[in-house]
Amino acid sequence: MSIELDHTIVPSHDKLASAKQLADLLSVPWAPPALGPFAPVFVNEGLTLDFIQTDEDFPVYHFCFRVNQQQFDEILGRIRAADIPYRSSVRGPMDMQINTDYGGNMIYWNEPEGHQWEMLTVSYARQSA
């Protein structure tokens, strides 16, 4: 069996709003917590992001989603419709541009809690040999 990431916990000051926004943008299901402390976002069949409520300070987390071109276009459309600023570089200004440096499309945006989301169509971390 290969090792796969099953879930990770995402700290939040408003777990319901954060989980709902990400699920809406990615067009994936999420669930308000019925039992337990988490508001889960079901990214795919093998990965869940569990948003947890906290009053404590927390670091900004970075998550990157690799998608196909059609998904990229659809998600970017939802980001634009929600008037969420985005950028073409990890630390650059909100230039509302798409990065094409690696042979695909890539953008970054921050959610209200500060966490940084990245979406790309070609992985620069796993370039073909």
mmCIF file of N, CA and C in Angstrom:
data_model
loop_
_atom_site.group_PDB
_atom_site.id
_atom_site.type_symbol
_atom_site.label_atom_id
_atom_site.label_comp_id
_atom_site.label_asym_id
_atom_site.label_seq_id
_atom_site.Cartn_x
_atom_site.Cartn_y
_atom_site.Cartn_z
ATOM 1 N N MET A 1 0.847 -1.183 0.000
ATOM 2 C CA MET A 1 0.000 0.000 0.000
ATOM 3 C C MET A 1 0.891 1.243 0.000
ATOM 4 N N SER A 2 0.561 2.206 -0.841
ATOM 5 C CA SER A 2 1.309 3.453 -0.851
ATOM 6 C C SER A 2 0.836 4.337 0.306
ATOM 7 N N ILE A 3 1.682 5.237 0.720
ATOM 8 C CA ILE A 3 1.326 6.166 1.784
ATOM 9 C C ILE A 3 0.577 7.337 1.158
ATOM 10 N N GLU A 4 -0.570 7.653 1.723
ATOM 11 C CA GLU A 4 -1.380 8.767 1.239
ATOM 12 C C GLU A 4 -1.783 9.635 2.417
ATOM 13 N N LEU A 5 -1.849 10.930 2.205
ATOM 14 C CA LEU A 5 -2.345 11.835 3.222
ATOM 15 C C LEU A 5 -3.862 11.700 3.279
ATOM 16 N N ASP A 6 -4.397 11.353 4.445
ATOM 17 C CA ASP A 6 -5.831 11.148 4.616
ATOM 18 C C ASP A 6 -6.544 12.450 4.977
ATOM 19 N N HIS A 7 -5.997 13.164 5.951
ATOM 20 C CA HIS A 7 -6.605 14.431 6.365
ATOM 21 C C HIS A 7 -5.562 15.275 7.083
ATOM 22 N N THR A 8 -5.864 16.541 7.210
ATOM 23 C CA THR A 8 -5.059 17.439 8.020
ATOM 24 C C THR A 8 -6.004 18.419 8.686
ATOM 25 N N ILE A 9 -5.569 18.956 9.818
ATOM 26 C CA ILE A 9 -6.390 19.903 10.569
ATOM 27 C C ILE A 9 -5.982 21.319 10.193
ATOM 28 N N VAL A 10 -6.978 22.143 9.898
ATOM 29 C CA VAL A 10 -6.761 23.537 9.535
ATOM 30 C C VAL A 10 -7.354 24.400 10.649
ATOM 31 N N PRO A 11 -6.505 25.105 11.413
ATOM 32 C CA PRO A 11 -7.042 25.953 12.477
ATOM 33 C C PRO A 11 -7.779 27.157 11.904
ATOM 34 N N SER A 12 -8.815 27.577 12.616
ATOM 35 C CA SER A 12 -9.659 28.654 12.114
ATOM 36 C C SER A 12 -10.332 29.374 13.274
ATOM 37 N N HIS A 13 -10.590 30.653 13.093
ATOM 38 C CA HIS A 13 -11.389 31.395 14.072
ATOM 39 C C HIS A 13 -12.875 31.301 13.746
ATOM 40 N N ASP A 14 -13.195 30.927 12.505
ATOM 41 C CA ASP A 14 -14.589 30.714 12.095
ATOM 42 C C ASP A 14 -14.605 29.511 11.162
ATOM 43 N N LYS A 15 -14.614 28.335 11.758
ATOM 44 C CA LYS A 15 -14.459 27.101 10.971
ATOM 45 C C LYS A 15 -15.574 26.906 9.953
ATOM 46 N N LEU A 16 -16.791 27.300 10.280
ATOM 47 C CA LEU A 16 -17.898 27.103 9.342
ATOM 48 C C LEU A 16 -17.741 27.976 8.107
ATOM 49 N N ALA A 17 -17.420 29.253 8.297
ATOM 50 C CA ALA A 17 -17.250 30.159 7.158
ATOM 51 C C ALA A 17 -16.059 29.742 6.308
ATOM 52 N N SER A 18 -14.963 29.370 6.955
ATOM 53 C CA SER A 18 -13.765 28.979 6.206
ATOM 54 C C SER A 18 -13.992 27.695 5.418
ATOM 55 N N ALA A 19 -14.595 26.701 6.053
ATOM 56 C CA ALA A 19 -14.855 25.426 5.374
ATOM 57 C C ALA A 19 -15.829 25.626 4.211
ATOM 58 N N LYS A 20 -16.878 26.380 4.452
ATOM 59 C CA LYS A 20 -17.873 26.610 3.401
ATOM 60 C C LYS A 20 -17.255 27.347 2.213
ATOM 61 N N GLN A 21 -16.447 28.389 2.478
ATOM 62 C CA GLN A 21 -15.862 29.141 1.377
ATOM 63 C C GLN A 21 -14.975 28.249 0.515
ATOM 64 N N LEU A 22 -14.097 27.455 1.135
ATOM 65 C CA LEU A 22 -13.219 26.599 0.347
ATOM 66 C C LEU A 22 -14.027 25.560 -0.425
ATOM 67 N N ALA A 23 -14.980 24.924 0.229
ATOM 68 C CA ALA A 23 -15.803 23.918 -0.451
ATOM 69 C C ALA A 23 -16.558 24.529 -1.629
ATOM 70 N N ASP A 24 -17.096 25.723 -1.444
ATOM 71 C CA ASP A 24 -17.811 26.393 -2.535
ATOM 72 C C ASP A 24 -16.877 26.707 -3.697
ATOM 73 N N LEU A 25 -15.680 27.219 -3.397
ATOM 74 C CA LEU A 25 -14.743 27.565 -4.468
ATOM 75 C C LEU A 25 -14.289 26.334 -5.242
ATOM 76 N N LEU A 26 -13.984 25.249 -4.510
ATOM 77 C CA LEU A 26 -13.519 24.019 -5.163
ATOM 78 C C LEU A 26 -14.665 23.180 -5.709
ATOM 79 N N SER A 27 -15.891 23.517 -5.334
ATOM 80 C CA SER A 27 -17.083 22.760 -5.716
ATOM 81 C C SER A 27 -16.985 21.309 -5.241
ATOM 82 N N VAL A 28 -16.658 21.179 -3.949
ATOM 83 C CA VAL A 28 -16.581 19.875 -3.299
ATOM 84 C C VAL A 28 -17.489 19.902 -2.078
ATOM 85 N N PRO A 29 -17.882 18.743 -1.572
ATOM 86 C CA PRO A 29 -18.772 18.733 -0.409
ATOM 87 C C PRO A 29 -18.054 19.093 0.887
ATOM 88 N N TRP A 30 -18.835 19.598 1.802
ATOM 89 C CA TRP A 30 -18.365 19.842 3.159
ATOM 90 C C TRP A 30 -19.512 19.532 4.096
ATOM 91 N N ALA A 31 -19.240 19.483 5.389
ATOM 92 C CA ALA A 31 -20.298 19.147 6.332
ATOM 93 C C ALA A 31 -20.139 19.964 7.602
ATOM 94 N N PRO A 32 -21.176 20.711 7.973
ATOM 95 C CA PRO A 32 -21.134 21.330 9.297
ATOM 96 C C PRO A 32 -21.030 20.215 10.336
ATOM 97 N N PRO A 33 -20.298 20.430 11.409
ATOM 98 C CA PRO A 33 -20.084 19.344 12.367
ATOM 99 C C PRO A 33 -21.373 18.905 13.050
ATOM 100 N N ALA A 34 -21.658 17.630 12.947
ATOM 101 C CA ALA A 34 -22.782 17.056 13.684
ATOM 102 C C ALA A 34 -22.291 16.613 15.055
ATOM 103 N N LEU A 35 -21.179 15.964 15.042
ATOM 104 C CA LEU A 35 -20.518 15.539 16.271
ATOM 105 C C LEU A 35 -19.036 15.867 16.134
ATOM 106 N N GLY A 36 -18.408 16.208 17.195
ATOM 107 C CA GLY A 36 -16.977 16.454 17.147
ATOM 108 C C GLY A 36 -16.644 17.888 16.794
ATOM 109 N N PRO A 37 -15.356 18.181 16.796
ATOM 110 C CA PRO A 37 -14.917 19.569 16.668
ATOM 111 C C PRO A 37 -14.661 20.071 15.253
ATOM 112 N N PHE A 38 -14.840 19.223 14.229
ATOM 113 C CA PHE A 38 -14.394 19.583 12.895
ATOM 114 C C PHE A 38 -15.521 19.960 11.936
ATOM 115 N N ALA A 39 -15.202 20.875 11.009
ATOM 116 C CA ALA A 39 -16.038 21.157 9.841
ATOM 117 C C ALA A 39 -15.231 20.633 8.654
ATOM 118 N N PRO A 40 -15.503 19.410 8.211
ATOM 119 C CA PRO A 40 -14.674 18.791 7.171
ATOM 120 C C PRO A 40 -15.026 19.252 5.764
ATOM 121 N N VAL A 41 -13.968 19.417 4.958
ATOM 122 C CA VAL A 41 -14.100 19.673 3.527
ATOM 123 C C VAL A 41 -13.523 18.450 2.831
ATOM 124 N N PHE A 42 -14.347 17.785 2.034
ATOM 125 C CA PHE A 42 -13.967 16.542 1.376
ATOM 126 C C PHE A 42 -13.381 16.865 0.001
ATOM 127 N N VAL A 43 -12.064 17.097 -0.029
ATOM 128 C CA VAL A 43 -11.386 17.550 -1.242
ATOM 129 C C VAL A 43 -11.488 16.504 -2.343
ATOM 130 N N ASN A 44 -11.288 15.253 -1.998
ATOM 131 C CA ASN A 44 -11.450 14.142 -2.934
ATOM 132 C C ASN A 44 -11.692 12.876 -2.114
ATOM 133 N N GLU A 45 -11.742 11.727 -2.759
ATOM 134 C CA GLU A 45 -12.056 10.486 -2.042
ATOM 135 C C GLU A 45 -11.019 10.133 -0.983
ATOM 136 N N GLY A 46 -9.825 10.699 -1.076
ATOM 137 C CA GLY A 46 -8.770 10.337 -0.146
ATOM 138 C C GLY A 46 -8.270 11.446 0.754
ATOM 139 N N LEU A 47 -8.787 12.665 0.616
ATOM 140 C CA LEU A 47 -8.267 13.774 1.413
ATOM 141 C C LEU A 47 -9.386 14.635 1.973
ATOM 142 N N THR A 48 -9.317 14.849 3.274
ATOM 143 C CA THR A 48 -10.250 15.724 3.977
ATOM 144 C C THR A 48 -9.458 16.814 4.693
ATOM 145 N N LEU A 49 -9.911 18.046 4.568
ATOM 146 C CA LEU A 49 -9.368 19.142 5.368
ATOM 147 C C LEU A 49 -10.352 19.384 6.502
ATOM 148 N N ASP A 50 -9.911 19.162 7.728
ATOM 149 C CA ASP A 50 -10.755 19.311 8.906
ATOM 150 C C ASP A 50 -10.512 20.679 9.536
ATOM 151 N N PHE A 51 -11.451 21.597 9.340
ATOM 152 C CA PHE A 51 -11.339 22.918 9.952
ATOM 153 C C PHE A 51 -11.755 22.802 11.417
ATOM 154 N N ILE A 52 -10.937 23.357 12.303
ATOM 155 C CA ILE A 52 -11.213 23.319 13.733
ATOM 156 C C ILE A 52 -11.226 24.736 14.280
ATOM 157 N N GLN A 53 -12.165 25.002 15.159
ATOM 158 C CA GLN A 53 -12.324 26.324 15.769
ATOM 159 C C GLN A 53 -11.289 26.495 16.877
ATOM 160 N N THR A 54 -10.659 27.671 16.913
ATOM 161 C CA THR A 54 -9.735 28.000 17.994
ATOM 162 C C THR A 54 -9.738 29.499 18.236
ATOM 163 N N ASP A 55 -9.503 29.884 19.472
ATOM 164 C CA ASP A 55 -9.337 31.293 19.808
ATOM 165 C C ASP A 55 -7.866 31.674 19.844
ATOM 166 N N GLU A 56 -6.999 30.693 19.713
ATOM 167 C CA GLU A 56 -5.562 30.924 19.776
ATOM 168 C C GLU A 56 -5.033 31.457 18.445
ATOM 169 N N ASP A 57 -3.886 32.120 18.504
ATOM 170 C CA ASP A 57 -3.182 32.495 17.285
ATOM 171 C C ASP A 57 -2.643 31.233 16.627
ATOM 172 N N PHE A 58 -2.531 31.246 15.311
ATOM 173 C CA PHE A 58 -1.980 30.095 14.598
ATOM 174 C C PHE A 58 -1.202 30.588 13.394
ATOM 175 N N PRO A 59 -0.252 29.778 12.926
ATOM 176 C CA PRO A 59 0.507 30.183 11.745
ATOM 177 C C PRO A 59 -0.344 30.066 10.485
ATOM 178 N N VAL A 60 0.077 30.769 9.452
ATOM 179 C CA VAL A 60 -0.566 30.651 8.151
ATOM 180 C C VAL A 60 -0.116 29.340 7.511
ATOM 181 N N TYR A 61 -1.065 28.515 7.108
ATOM 182 C CA TYR A 61 -0.765 27.269 6.416
ATOM 183 C C TYR A 61 -0.860 27.495 4.918
ATOM 184 N N HIS A 62 -0.148 26.658 4.170
ATOM 185 C CA HIS A 62 -0.174 26.719 2.708
ATOM 186 C C HIS A 62 -0.639 25.359 2.187
ATOM 187 N N PHE A 63 -1.648 25.383 1.326
ATOM 188 C CA PHE A 63 -2.156 24.168 0.696
ATOM 189 C C PHE A 63 -2.212 24.398 -0.805
ATOM 190 N N CYS A 64 -1.759 23.421 -1.576
ATOM 191 C CA CYS A 64 -1.762 23.533 -3.031
ATOM 192 C C CYS A 64 -2.640 22.431 -3.616
ATOM 193 N N PHE A 65 -3.514 22.808 -4.527
ATOM 194 C CA PHE A 65 -4.408 21.867 -5.202
ATOM 195 C C PHE A 65 -4.011 21.768 -6.668
ATOM 196 N N ARG A 66 -3.694 20.550 -7.115
ATOM 197 C CA ARG A 66 -3.428 20.329 -8.543
ATOM 198 C C ARG A 66 -4.738 19.917 -9.185
ATOM 199 N N VAL A 67 -5.105 20.630 -10.239
ATOM 200 C CA VAL A 67 -6.382 20.426 -10.921
ATOM 201 C C VAL A 67 -6.127 20.370 -12.425
ATOM 202 N N ASN A 68 -7.117 19.899 -13.173
ATOM 203 C CA ASN A 68 -6.977 19.951 -14.632
ATOM 204 C C ASN A 68 -7.397 21.348 -15.121
ATOM 205 N N GLN A 69 -7.205 21.598 -16.410
ATOM 206 C CA GLN A 69 -7.458 22.942 -16.938
ATOM 207 C C GLN A 69 -8.923 23.355 -16.797
ATOM 208 N N GLN A 70 -9.836 22.430 -17.042
ATOM 209 C CA GLN A 70 -11.257 22.768 -16.910
ATOM 210 C C GLN A 70 -11.587 23.138 -15.457
ATOM 211 N N GLN A 71 -11.088 22.346 -14.504
ATOM 212 C CA GLN A 71 -11.321 22.665 -13.095
ATOM 213 C C GLN A 71 -10.702 24.011 -12.728
ATOM 214 N N PHE A 72 -9.489 24.272 -13.237
ATOM 215 C CA PHE A 72 -8.827 25.551 -12.977
ATOM 216 C C PHE A 72 -9.726 26.702 -13.431
ATOM 217 N N ASP A 73 -10.208 26.618 -14.644
ATOM 218 C CA ASP A 73 -11.052 27.683 -15.192
ATOM 219 C C ASP A 73 -12.331 27.863 -14.370
ATOM 220 N N GLU A 74 -12.939 26.760 -13.961
ATOM 221 C CA GLU A 74 -14.177 26.829 -13.179
ATOM 222 C C GLU A 74 -13.931 27.429 -11.800
ATOM 223 N N ILE A 75 -12.871 26.979 -11.120
ATOM 224 C CA ILE A 75 -12.553 27.500 -9.786
ATOM 225 C C ILE A 75 -12.170 28.972 -9.877
ATOM 226 N N LEU A 76 -11.354 29.326 -10.867
ATOM 227 C CA LEU A 76 -10.982 30.728 -11.043
ATOM 228 C C LEU A 76 -12.225 31.583 -11.286
ATOM 229 N N GLY A 77 -13.178 31.067 -12.035
ATOM 230 C CA GLY A 77 -14.434 31.788 -12.245
ATOM 231 C C GLY A 77 -15.165 32.036 -10.938
ATOM 232 N N ARG A 78 -15.178 31.044 -10.045
ATOM 233 C CA ARG A 78 -15.840 31.221 -8.747
ATOM 234 C C ARG A 78 -15.061 32.200 -7.864
ATOM 235 N N ILE A 79 -13.726 32.162 -7.926
ATOM 236 C CA ILE A 79 -12.908 33.116 -7.175
ATOM 237 C C ILE A 79 -13.210 34.535 -7.653
ATOM 238 N N ARG A 80 -13.256 34.717 -8.953
ATOM 239 C CA ARG A 80 -13.561 36.048 -9.509
ATOM 240 C C ARG A 80 -14.979 36.489 -9.144
ATOM 241 N N ALA A 81 -15.939 35.579 -9.226
ATOM 242 C CA ALA A 81 -17.329 35.924 -8.900
ATOM 243 C C ALA A 81 -17.474 36.327 -7.437
ATOM 244 N N ALA A 82 -16.638 35.749 -6.569
ATOM 245 C CA ALA A 82 -16.675 36.077 -5.144
ATOM 246 C C ALA A 82 -15.814 37.298 -4.814
ATOM 247 N N ASP A 83 -15.214 37.918 -5.837
ATOM 248 C CA ASP A 83 -14.346 39.085 -5.654
ATOM 249 C C ASP A 83 -13.198 38.814 -4.687
ATOM 250 N N ILE A 84 -12.612 37.622 -4.795
ATOM 251 C CA ILE A 84 -11.458 37.268 -3.957
ATOM 252 C C ILE A 84 -10.196 37.641 -4.727
ATOM 253 N N PRO A 85 -9.358 38.491 -4.157
ATOM 254 C CA PRO A 85 -8.116 38.847 -4.841
ATOM 255 C C PRO A 85 -7.176 37.650 -4.925
ATOM 256 N N TYR A 86 -6.431 37.568 -6.022
ATOM 257 C CA TYR A 86 -5.463 36.482 -6.199
ATOM 258 C C TYR A 86 -4.211 37.038 -6.841
ATOM 259 N N ARG A 87 -3.170 36.218 -6.843
ATOM 260 C CA ARG A 87 -1.887 36.677 -7.360
ATOM 261 C C ARG A 87 -1.188 35.566 -8.124
ATOM 262 N N SER A 88 -0.168 35.958 -8.858
ATOM 263 C CA SER A 88 0.565 35.015 -9.696
ATOM 264 C C SER A 88 1.840 34.502 -9.047
ATOM 265 N N SER A 89 2.210 35.033 -7.885
ATOM 266 C CA SER A 89 3.412 34.555 -7.194
ATOM 267 C C SER A 89 3.110 34.356 -5.718
ATOM 268 N N VAL A 90 3.904 33.513 -5.106
ATOM 269 C CA VAL A 90 3.626 33.105 -3.735
ATOM 270 C C VAL A 90 3.663 34.266 -2.740
ATOM 271 N N ARG A 91 4.526 35.230 -2.950
ATOM 272 C CA ARG A 91 4.646 36.345 -2.018
ATOM 273 C C ARG A 91 4.418 37.711 -2.675
ATOM 274 N N GLY A 92 3.942 37.720 -3.882
ATOM 275 C CA GLY A 92 3.797 38.968 -4.616
ATOM 276 C C GLY A 92 2.516 39.710 -4.312
ATOM 277 N N PRO A 93 2.304 40.808 -5.030
ATOM 278 C CA PRO A 93 1.090 41.603 -4.859
ATOM 279 C C PRO A 93 -0.126 40.894 -5.467
ATOM 280 N N MET A 94 -1.288 41.301 -5.041
ATOM 281 C CA MET A 94 -2.533 40.773 -5.594
ATOM 282 C C MET A 94 -2.713 41.361 -6.990
ATOM 283 N N ASP A 95 -2.028 40.763 -7.972
ATOM 284 C CA ASP A 95 -1.987 41.312 -9.328
ATOM 285 C C ASP A 95 -3.090 40.781 -10.240
ATOM 286 N N MET A 96 -3.897 39.850 -9.736
ATOM 287 C CA MET A 96 -5.011 39.277 -10.499
ATOM 288 C C MET A 96 -4.528 38.685 -11.828
ATOM 289 N N GLN A 97 -3.319 38.106 -11.802
ATOM 290 C CA GLN A 97 -2.715 37.499 -12.977
ATOM 291 C C GLN A 97 -2.526 35.999 -12.758
ATOM 292 N N ILE A 98 -2.403 35.258 -13.853
ATOM 293 C CA ILE A 98 -2.165 33.810 -13.824
ATOM 294 C C ILE A 98 -0.700 33.569 -14.171
ATOM 295 N N ASN A 99 -0.011 32.782 -13.355
ATOM 296 C CA ASN A 99 1.381 32.419 -13.600
ATOM 297 C C ASN A 99 1.405 31.241 -14.576
ATOM 298 N N THR A 100 2.199 31.372 -15.645
ATOM 299 C CA THR A 100 2.329 30.295 -16.640
ATOM 300 C C THR A 100 3.779 29.828 -16.771
ATOM 301 N N ASP A 101 4.616 30.124 -15.770
ATOM 302 C CA ASP A 101 6.050 29.841 -15.841
ATOM 303 C C ASP A 101 6.405 28.357 -15.962
ATOM 304 N N TYR A 102 5.561 27.459 -15.531
ATOM 305 C CA TYR A 102 5.910 26.037 -15.496
ATOM 306 C C TYR A 102 5.149 25.199 -16.511
ATOM 307 N N GLY A 103 4.620 25.844 -17.527
ATOM 308 C CA GLY A 103 3.931 25.106 -18.574
ATOM 309 C C GLY A 103 2.466 24.848 -18.306
ATOM 310 N N GLY A 104 1.936 25.436 -17.272
ATOM 311 C CA GLY A 104 0.517 25.316 -16.938
ATOM 312 C C GLY A 104 0.041 26.627 -16.362
ATOM 313 N N ASN A 105 -1.028 26.589 -15.610
ATOM 314 C CA ASN A 105 -1.572 27.780 -14.964
ATOM 315 C C ASN A 105 -1.496 27.626 -13.457
ATOM 316 N N MET A 106 -1.247 28.761 -12.763
ATOM 317 C CA MET A 106 -1.103 28.726 -11.316
ATOM 318 C C MET A 106 -1.518 30.072 -10.731
ATOM 319 N N ILE A 107 -2.248 30.030 -9.598
ATOM 320 C CA ILE A 107 -2.584 31.240 -8.849
ATOM 321 C C ILE A 107 -2.505 30.941 -7.354
ATOM 322 N N TYR A 108 -2.473 32.008 -6.571
ATOM 323 C CA TYR A 108 -2.496 31.942 -5.110
ATOM 324 C C TYR A 108 -3.558 32.902 -4.600
ATOM 325 N N TRP A 109 -4.211 32.530 -3.498
ATOM 326 C CA TRP A 109 -5.123 33.447 -2.818
ATOM 327 C C TRP A 109 -5.124 33.117 -1.338
ATOM 328 N N ASN A 110 -5.580 34.047 -0.528
ATOM 329 C CA ASN A 110 -5.672 33.830 0.911
ATOM 330 C C ASN A 110 -7.131 33.831 1.316
ATOM 331 N N GLU A 111 -7.440 32.938 2.239
ATOM 332 C CA GLU A 111 -8.799 32.927 2.759
ATOM 333 C C GLU A 111 -8.867 33.884 3.939
ATOM 334 N N PRO A 112 -10.051 34.196 4.435
ATOM 335 C CA PRO A 112 -10.184 35.227 5.473
ATOM 336 C C PRO A 112 -9.332 34.985 6.726
ATOM 337 N N GLU A 113 -9.034 33.748 7.050
ATOM 338 C CA GLU A 113 -8.207 33.440 8.221
ATOM 339 C C GLU A 113 -6.727 33.662 7.941
ATOM 340 N N GLY A 114 -6.374 33.891 6.680
ATOM 341 C CA GLY A 114 -4.990 34.127 6.313
ATOM 342 C C GLY A 114 -4.316 32.965 5.617
ATOM 343 N N HIS A 115 -4.878 31.755 5.745
ATOM 344 C CA HIS A 115 -4.247 30.604 5.104
ATOM 345 C C HIS A 115 -4.125 30.844 3.599
ATOM 346 N N GLN A 116 -3.058 30.311 3.034
ATOM 347 C CA GLN A 116 -2.768 30.532 1.620
ATOM 348 C C GLN A 116 -3.115 29.286 0.811
ATOM 349 N N TRP A 117 -3.935 29.477 -0.184
ATOM 350 C CA TRP A 117 -4.305 28.410 -1.110
ATOM 351 C C TRP A 117 -3.580 28.641 -2.430
ATOM 352 N N GLU A 118 -3.173 27.563 -3.055
ATOM 353 C CA GLU A 118 -2.546 27.609 -4.372
ATOM 354 C C GLU A 118 -3.272 26.624 -5.254
ATOM 355 N N MET A 119 -3.437 26.984 -6.518
ATOM 356 C CA MET A 119 -4.064 26.086 -7.483
ATOM 357 C C MET A 119 -3.187 26.086 -8.724
ATOM 358 N N LEU A 120 -2.879 24.889 -9.222
ATOM 359 C CA LEU A 120 -2.045 24.776 -10.405
ATOM 360 C C LEU A 120 -2.479 23.603 -11.270
ATOM 361 N N THR A 121 -2.101 23.676 -12.531
ATOM 362 C CA THR A 121 -2.437 22.600 -13.469
ATOM 363 C C THR A 121 -1.241 21.714 -13.757
ATOM 364 N N VAL A 122 -0.034 22.194 -13.508
ATOM 365 C CA VAL A 122 1.186 21.417 -13.710
ATOM 366 C C VAL A 122 2.041 21.577 -12.464
ATOM 367 N N SER A 123 2.442 20.476 -11.858
ATOM 368 C CA SER A 123 3.244 20.540 -10.639
ATOM 369 C C SER A 123 4.672 20.955 -10.935
ATOM 370 N N TYR A 124 5.124 22.015 -10.291
ATOM 371 C CA TYR A 124 6.536 22.400 -10.400
ATOM 372 C C TYR A 124 7.361 21.608 -9.395
ATOM 373 N N ALA A 125 6.720 21.013 -8.399
ATOM 374 C CA ALA A 125 7.416 20.203 -7.401
ATOM 375 C C ALA A 125 7.780 18.826 -7.934
ATOM 376 N N ARG A 126 7.042 18.353 -8.937
ATOM 377 C CA ARG A 126 7.274 17.017 -9.485
ATOM 378 C C ARG A 126 7.420 17.114 -10.998
ATOM 379 N N GLN A 127 8.464 17.797 -11.436
ATOM 380 C CA GLN A 127 8.725 17.943 -12.865
ATOM 381 C C GLN A 127 9.142 16.605 -13.465
ATOM 382 N N SER A 128 8.744 16.364 -14.692
ATOM 383 C CA SER A 128 9.136 15.129 -15.404
ATOM 384 C C SER A 128 10.623 15.120 -15.635
ATOM 385 N N ALA A 129 11.208 13.944 -15.580
ATOM 386 C CA ALA A 129 12.677 13.812 -15.783
ATOM 387 C C ALA A 129 13.014 13.839 -17.259
#
